[in-house]
Amino acid sequence: MKDDSFELAGRRYVSRLIVGTGKYRDFAETRAAIEESGAEIVTVAVRRVNITDRNKENLLDYVDPRRYQILPNTAGCYTAEDAVRTCRLAREAGVGELVKLEVIGDQRTLFPDVPATLEAARILVKEGFKVLPYITDDPVACLKLAEIGCAAVMPLAAPIGSGMGIRNPYNLRIILEQATVPVIVDAGVGAASDAAFAMELGCHGLLVNSAIACAHDPIAMARAIRMGVEAGRTAYLAGRIERKLYATASSPLDGLIR
Amino acid sequence: MSNDFQIELNGEAYRVDGDARLASLIERLKLKRGRIAIEINRAIVARAAWDEVTLKAGDMVEIVNFVGGG
């Protein structure tokens, strides 16, 4: 197969899988799962340093920023202001301009606040950030984010951490048809089949955290999801057959014994 | 100016006793400079300015780093 590298915000990547670092048992497991996933981009959260336990280990001692593109998120932010503030701090911490923008609108579903996400994206793009926004699977919101100048759009497939899979493939298809920037499915994947399905639809990439970190064996699930992404991408490029209601025989009718 | 005063560090009262330089606070907390970002009174303090900044009573200081997240 010819080169199928993935371009995002001006950099080329071999892997189309982005992985999170939340919910692992410890940093050693985090590192091993990332390694097994083959991901080159890794999301992290921005939080206050632990003042009381000064000898606590640091995530970046295990996930080397020289090897991985670190993608700070704004998880937990409910206003555009907080999200922008978090991105500025992340950039100051020295991992570059790439940010995963999330402005949450509701605690129970963790669905994004779309107007606040658009507002934060405008400010961040103006300030030179390369913005990857988490957004509902709404084709209009995705169009607007691309117009603002986001480096990609990241529609959710199902609620964060739900493992419900690709709940609305038709919206994703519409988003993909009109896409001028990469479409990365963010949130909702439960297992390798969901990853493959998203990629078969033509999604350019996939962001997974809980499905790997909370699996019984995270390392094995990291491998499974990596293979799911690769299988789905390959199938997409191969071009699937049309769905037909009735059967079409695979064996010739000529030469049947009578 | 007395060098014994309180600031708010990451939302908690914190006593600065003696050396009021921001650089000393970073040292006292044993923080790796390459892994953190600092705000004072909601304004980011650029890394290059860390050695020049002096804290004063009532300053609201936020020091953040990266943790696991999705």
Short mmCIF file of C-alpha atoms in Angstrom, two decimals:
data_model
loop_
_atom_site.label_atom_id
_atom_site.label_comp_id
_atom_site.label_asym_id
_atom_site.label_seq_id
_atom_site.Cartn_x
_atom_site.Cartn_y
_atom_site.Cartn_z
CA MET A 1 0.00 0.00 0.00
CA LYS A 2 1.28 3.47 -0.78
CA ASP A 3 2.12 5.97 1.94
CA ASP A 4 -1.00 6.62 3.99
CA SER A 5 0.44 8.95 6.58
CA PHE A 6 -1.86 11.26 8.43
CA GLU A 7 -1.33 15.01 8.37
CA LEU A 8 -2.51 16.99 11.34
CA ALA A 9 -1.72 20.63 12.09
CA GLY A 10 1.26 20.63 9.76
CA ARG A 11 2.88 17.41 11.01
CA ARG A 12 2.76 13.94 9.53
CA TYR A 13 1.98 10.89 11.62
CA VAL A 14 2.02 7.19 10.82
CA SER A 15 -0.58 6.27 13.43
CA ARG A 16 -4.16 7.48 13.19
CA LEU A 17 -4.86 6.58 16.79
CA ILE A 18 -4.58 9.24 19.50
CA VAL A 19 -4.69 7.93 23.06
CA GLY A 20 -5.48 9.47 26.42
CA THR A 21 -3.56 8.98 29.66
CA GLY A 22 -6.42 9.09 32.17
CA LYS A 23 -7.74 6.32 34.44
CA TYR A 24 -4.74 3.99 34.33
CA ARG A 25 -3.65 2.13 37.45
CA ASP A 26 -0.22 3.75 37.36
CA PHE A 27 2.23 5.48 35.07
CA ALA A 28 3.99 2.24 34.15
CA GLU A 29 0.74 0.83 32.81
CA THR A 30 0.05 4.13 31.02
CA ARG A 31 3.40 3.93 29.29
CA ALA A 32 3.02 0.27 28.32
CA ALA A 33 -0.47 0.81 26.87
CA ILE A 34 0.62 3.84 24.84
CA GLU A 35 3.57 1.88 23.51
CA GLU A 36 1.31 -1.00 22.48
CA SER A 37 -1.25 1.35 20.87
CA GLY A 38 1.34 2.70 18.46
CA ALA A 39 -0.04 6.21 19.05
CA GLU A 40 2.21 9.19 18.40
CA ILE A 41 -0.12 11.79 19.90
CA VAL A 42 -1.05 11.52 23.57
CA THR A 43 -3.58 13.63 25.46
CA VAL A 44 -2.96 14.96 28.96
CA ALA A 45 -4.89 17.17 31.39
CA VAL A 46 -3.70 20.39 33.03
CA ARG A 47 -4.05 20.45 36.81
CA ARG A 48 -2.59 22.13 39.89
CA VAL A 49 0.69 20.58 41.02
CA ASN A 50 0.52 18.54 44.17
CA ILE A 51 2.00 20.85 46.81
CA THR A 52 1.83 18.43 49.71
CA ASP A 53 3.38 15.36 48.10
CA ARG A 54 6.43 16.83 46.46
CA ASN A 55 8.05 13.57 45.54
CA LYS A 56 5.11 12.42 43.49
CA GLU A 57 6.12 11.18 40.07
CA ASN A 58 5.29 13.18 37.00
CA LEU A 59 3.40 11.77 34.01
CA LEU A 60 5.98 13.22 31.62
CA ASP A 61 8.68 11.13 33.30
CA TYR A 62 6.88 8.19 31.71
CA VAL A 63 5.55 9.73 28.51
CA ASP A 64 8.52 11.43 26.93
CA PRO A 65 7.55 14.69 25.16
CA ARG A 66 10.53 14.25 22.84
CA ARG A 67 9.02 11.01 21.58
CA TYR A 68 5.29 11.80 21.72
CA GLN A 69 3.34 14.84 20.62
CA ILE A 70 1.71 15.92 23.87
CA LEU A 71 -1.86 17.13 23.40
CA PRO A 72 -3.10 19.04 26.47
CA ASN A 73 -6.85 19.08 26.94
CA THR A 74 -9.23 21.48 28.65
CA ALA A 75 -11.27 18.74 30.30
CA GLY A 76 -13.35 19.98 33.19
CA CYS A 77 -13.76 23.49 31.75
CA TYR A 78 -17.35 24.74 31.58
CA THR A 79 -16.66 28.21 30.15
CA ALA A 80 -14.74 29.51 27.16
CA GLU A 81 -12.71 31.66 29.54
CA ASP A 82 -11.51 28.70 31.63
CA ALA A 83 -10.71 26.68 28.52
CA VAL A 84 -8.65 29.52 27.02
CA ARG A 85 -6.86 30.05 30.33
CA THR A 86 -6.03 26.34 30.52
CA CYS A 87 -4.64 26.34 26.96
CA ARG A 88 -2.43 29.34 27.69
CA LEU A 89 -1.02 27.60 30.76
CA ALA A 90 -0.46 24.40 28.78
CA ARG A 91 1.45 26.27 26.09
CA GLU A 92 3.54 27.98 28.75
CA ALA A 93 4.43 24.57 30.17
CA GLY A 94 6.29 24.04 26.94
CA VAL A 95 4.63 21.34 24.84
CA GLY A 96 3.68 23.46 21.85
CA GLU A 97 0.60 24.96 20.27
CA LEU A 98 -1.55 21.87 19.78
CA VAL A 99 -4.53 21.75 22.17
CA LYS A 100 -7.62 19.63 22.56
CA LEU A 101 -10.41 22.09 23.26
CA GLU A 102 -13.31 20.86 25.36
CA VAL A 103 -15.91 23.15 26.82
CA ILE A 104 -18.35 20.97 28.67
CA GLY A 105 -21.99 21.95 28.80
CA ASP A 106 -23.49 19.34 31.08
CA GLN A 107 -22.06 17.26 33.90
CA ARG A 108 -24.09 14.12 33.32
CA THR A 109 -23.60 13.69 29.58
CA LEU A 110 -20.34 15.65 29.27
CA PHE A 111 -21.70 16.92 25.98
CA PRO A 112 -19.96 20.04 24.74
CA ASP A 113 -21.33 23.55 25.05
CA VAL A 114 -21.29 24.34 21.34
CA PRO A 115 -21.51 28.17 21.43
CA ALA A 116 -18.82 28.32 24.15
CA THR A 117 -16.61 25.93 22.16
CA LEU A 118 -16.93 28.16 19.09
CA GLU A 119 -16.11 31.22 21.18
CA ALA A 120 -13.02 29.63 22.74
CA ALA A 121 -11.88 28.29 19.35
CA ARG A 122 -12.00 31.80 17.84
CA ILE A 123 -9.81 33.22 20.61
CA LEU A 124 -7.34 30.33 20.55
CA VAL A 125 -6.92 30.32 16.76
CA LYS A 126 -6.27 34.07 16.90
CA GLU A 127 -3.60 33.47 19.54
CA GLY A 128 -1.82 30.98 17.31
CA PHE A 129 -2.99 27.72 18.86
CA LYS A 130 -3.60 24.66 16.71
CA VAL A 131 -7.03 23.75 17.96
CA LEU A 132 -8.58 20.28 17.96
CA PRO A 133 -12.11 20.77 19.29
CA TYR A 134 -14.24 18.08 20.91
CA ILE A 135 -17.73 18.67 19.56
CA THR A 136 -21.13 17.06 19.13
CA ASP A 137 -21.67 15.09 15.92
CA ASP A 138 -23.36 18.15 14.47
CA PRO A 139 -22.38 18.89 10.85
CA VAL A 140 -23.09 22.61 11.22
CA ALA A 141 -20.96 23.00 14.34
CA CYS A 142 -18.15 21.08 12.61
CA LEU A 143 -18.36 23.36 9.57
CA LYS A 144 -18.18 26.45 11.75
CA LEU A 145 -15.16 25.15 13.66
CA ALA A 146 -13.37 24.46 10.38
CA GLU A 147 -14.23 27.99 9.16
CA ILE A 148 -12.82 29.47 12.35
CA GLY A 149 -9.52 27.78 11.52
CA CYS A 150 -9.41 24.70 13.74
CA ALA A 151 -6.81 22.13 12.66
CA ALA A 152 -9.36 19.30 12.83
CA VAL A 153 -12.82 18.59 14.20
CA MET A 154 -13.39 15.89 16.80
CA PRO A 155 -17.03 14.84 16.90
CA LEU A 156 -18.07 12.50 19.68
CA ALA A 157 -19.39 9.08 18.68
CA ALA A 158 -21.11 8.59 22.04
CA PRO A 159 -20.72 10.17 25.50
CA ILE A 160 -17.20 10.28 26.95
CA GLY A 161 -16.32 7.02 28.69
CA SER A 162 -19.62 5.40 27.74
CA GLY A 163 -18.22 2.74 25.41
CA MET A 164 -21.46 2.95 23.43
CA GLY A 165 -19.71 2.93 20.08
CA ILE A 166 -20.62 4.80 16.91
CA ARG A 167 -24.19 5.87 17.66
CA ASN A 168 -24.81 8.05 14.64
CA PRO A 169 -22.76 6.94 11.64
CA TYR A 170 -25.03 8.97 9.32
CA ASN A 171 -24.05 12.26 10.95
CA LEU A 172 -20.40 11.24 10.77
CA ARG A 173 -20.85 10.54 7.05
CA ILE A 174 -22.27 14.01 6.49
CA ILE A 175 -19.47 15.59 8.54
CA LEU A 176 -16.93 13.62 6.48
CA GLU A 177 -18.50 14.55 3.15
CA GLN A 178 -18.22 18.25 3.83
CA ALA A 179 -14.91 18.11 5.73
CA THR A 180 -12.11 20.50 4.84
CA VAL A 181 -10.04 19.45 7.88
CA PRO A 182 -9.37 15.99 9.37
CA VAL A 183 -12.27 14.41 11.23
CA ILE A 184 -11.18 12.60 14.38
CA VAL A 185 -13.77 10.65 16.32
CA ASP A 186 -13.35 11.56 19.97
CA ALA A 187 -15.20 9.69 22.70
CA GLY A 188 -17.54 6.75 22.80
CA VAL A 189 -15.42 3.93 21.43
CA GLY A 190 -15.83 0.73 23.47
CA ALA A 191 -13.73 -1.85 21.68
CA ALA A 192 -11.80 -2.66 18.51
CA SER A 193 -14.93 -3.13 16.35
CA ASP A 194 -16.02 0.46 17.07
CA ALA A 195 -12.58 1.70 16.07
CA ALA A 196 -12.70 -0.28 12.83
CA PHE A 197 -16.22 0.96 12.06
CA ALA A 198 -15.28 4.61 12.56
CA MET A 199 -12.29 4.23 10.27
CA GLU A 200 -14.32 2.33 7.64
CA LEU A 201 -16.65 5.32 7.49
CA GLY A 202 -13.64 7.34 6.38
CA CYS A 203 -12.76 9.11 9.62
CA HIS A 204 -9.19 10.37 9.51
CA GLY A 205 -8.34 9.46 13.07
CA LEU A 206 -9.63 8.27 16.40
CA LEU A 207 -9.09 9.36 20.00
CA VAL A 208 -9.50 6.69 22.67
CA ASN A 209 -8.93 6.69 26.41
CA SER A 210 -11.43 4.82 28.61
CA ALA A 211 -11.88 1.86 26.26
CA ILE A 212 -8.18 1.08 26.69
CA ALA A 213 -7.47 2.30 30.22
CA CYS A 214 -10.54 0.68 31.79
CA ALA A 215 -10.36 -2.61 29.89
CA HIS A 216 -9.58 -5.66 32.01
CA ASP A 217 -6.24 -5.87 30.20
CA PRO A 218 -5.40 -2.37 28.96
CA ILE A 219 -2.26 -3.45 27.13
CA ALA A 220 -4.12 -6.09 25.11
CA MET A 221 -6.96 -3.64 24.38
CA ALA A 222 -4.44 -1.04 23.21
CA ARG A 223 -3.19 -3.59 20.69
CA ALA A 224 -6.73 -4.58 19.67
CA ILE A 225 -7.77 -0.98 19.07
CA ARG A 226 -4.58 -0.27 17.14
CA MET A 227 -5.42 -3.24 14.89
CA GLY A 228 -9.05 -2.09 14.67
CA VAL A 229 -7.93 1.33 13.44
CA GLU A 230 -5.56 -0.23 10.92
CA ALA A 231 -8.14 -2.74 9.70
CA GLY A 232 -10.83 -0.07 9.35
CA ARG A 233 -8.54 2.34 7.55
CA THR A 234 -7.37 -0.38 5.16
CA ALA A 235 -10.96 -1.42 4.47
CA TYR A 236 -11.92 2.19 3.81
CA LEU A 237 -9.09 2.58 1.30
CA ALA A 238 -9.95 -0.78 -0.26
CA GLY A 239 -13.51 0.40 -0.93
CA ARG A 240 -16.27 -1.72 0.51
CA ILE A 241 -19.04 -3.35 -1.54
CA GLU A 242 -22.47 -1.77 -1.67
CA ARG A 243 -25.08 -3.11 0.71
CA LYS A 244 -27.77 -5.09 -1.14
CA LEU A 245 -30.97 -6.46 0.29
CA TYR A 246 -30.82 -9.78 -1.58
CA ALA A 247 -28.14 -12.38 -2.14
CA THR A 248 -25.64 -12.43 -4.97
CA ALA A 249 -24.06 -15.89 -5.45
CA SER A 250 -20.32 -16.09 -4.99
CA SER A 251 -19.95 -19.31 -7.00
CA PRO A 252 -20.58 -19.49 -10.76
CA LEU A 253 -23.84 -21.00 -12.00
CA ASP A 254 -22.14 -22.36 -15.15
CA GLY A 255 -20.89 -25.93 -14.94
CA LEU A 256 -23.26 -27.08 -12.23
CA ILE A 257 -23.78 -30.85 -12.30
CA ARG A 258 -27.26 -31.91 -13.36
CA MET B 1 9.21 45.03 53.63
CA SER B 2 8.65 42.01 55.81
CA ASN B 3 9.45 38.70 54.18
CA ASP B 4 6.97 36.76 56.24
CA PHE B 5 3.54 36.83 54.62
CA GLN B 6 0.75 34.72 53.20
CA ILE B 7 -0.07 33.99 49.60
CA GLU B 8 -2.71 31.76 48.12
CA LEU B 9 -0.99 28.85 46.40
CA ASN B 10 -3.21 26.59 44.29
CA GLY B 11 -6.24 27.65 46.29
CA GLU B 12 -4.66 27.09 49.73
CA ALA B 13 -3.13 29.56 52.17
CA TYR B 14 0.64 29.33 52.02
CA ARG B 15 3.20 31.07 54.19
CA VAL B 16 6.21 32.61 52.51
CA ASP B 17 8.89 32.94 55.13
CA GLY B 18 12.20 34.49 54.26
CA ASP B 19 12.90 34.50 50.57
CA ALA B 20 10.05 36.07 48.58
CA ARG B 21 11.44 35.32 45.13
CA LEU B 22 9.29 33.13 42.89
CA ALA B 23 12.38 31.12 42.01
CA SER B 24 12.78 30.21 45.68
CA LEU B 25 9.21 29.00 45.89
CA ILE B 26 9.79 26.73 42.88
CA GLU B 27 12.91 25.39 44.56
CA ARG B 28 11.22 24.88 47.91
CA LEU B 29 8.45 22.90 46.26
CA LYS B 30 11.06 20.82 44.39
CA LEU B 31 9.31 21.42 41.07
CA LYS B 32 10.94 20.59 37.77
CA ARG B 33 11.02 23.83 35.85
CA GLY B 34 10.49 22.19 32.49
CA ARG B 35 7.16 20.63 33.47
CA ILE B 36 5.15 23.48 34.96
CA ALA B 37 3.41 26.76 34.17
CA ILE B 38 2.76 29.59 36.61
CA GLU B 39 0.09 32.25 36.95
CA ILE B 40 0.13 35.07 39.47
CA ASN B 41 -3.18 36.88 39.96
CA ARG B 42 -4.49 35.20 36.80
CA ALA B 43 -1.66 36.47 34.59
CA ILE B 44 0.84 33.98 33.21
CA VAL B 45 4.40 34.53 34.33
CA ALA B 46 6.66 33.70 31.41
CA ARG B 47 9.37 31.20 32.16
CA ALA B 48 12.03 33.80 31.36
CA ALA B 49 10.66 36.06 34.11
CA TRP B 50 10.61 33.46 36.89
CA ASP B 51 13.96 34.55 38.25
CA GLU B 52 12.98 38.22 38.40
CA VAL B 53 9.53 37.98 39.98
CA THR B 54 9.06 38.60 43.70
CA LEU B 55 5.93 37.51 45.54
CA LYS B 56 3.91 39.83 47.74
CA ALA B 57 1.27 39.37 50.40
CA GLY B 58 -2.07 38.16 49.05
CA ASP B 59 -0.77 37.05 45.66
CA MET B 60 -2.86 34.31 44.12
CA VAL B 61 -0.41 31.84 42.64
CA GLU B 62 -1.36 28.90 40.45
CA ILE B 63 1.23 26.31 39.50
CA VAL B 64 0.05 23.62 37.11
CA ASN B 65 1.49 20.55 35.45
CA PHE B 66 0.27 17.74 33.24
CA VAL B 67 -1.60 14.76 34.64
CA GLY B 68 -3.36 11.81 33.06
CA GLY B 69 -6.39 12.77 31.02
CA GLY B 70 -8.29 11.96 27.86
#
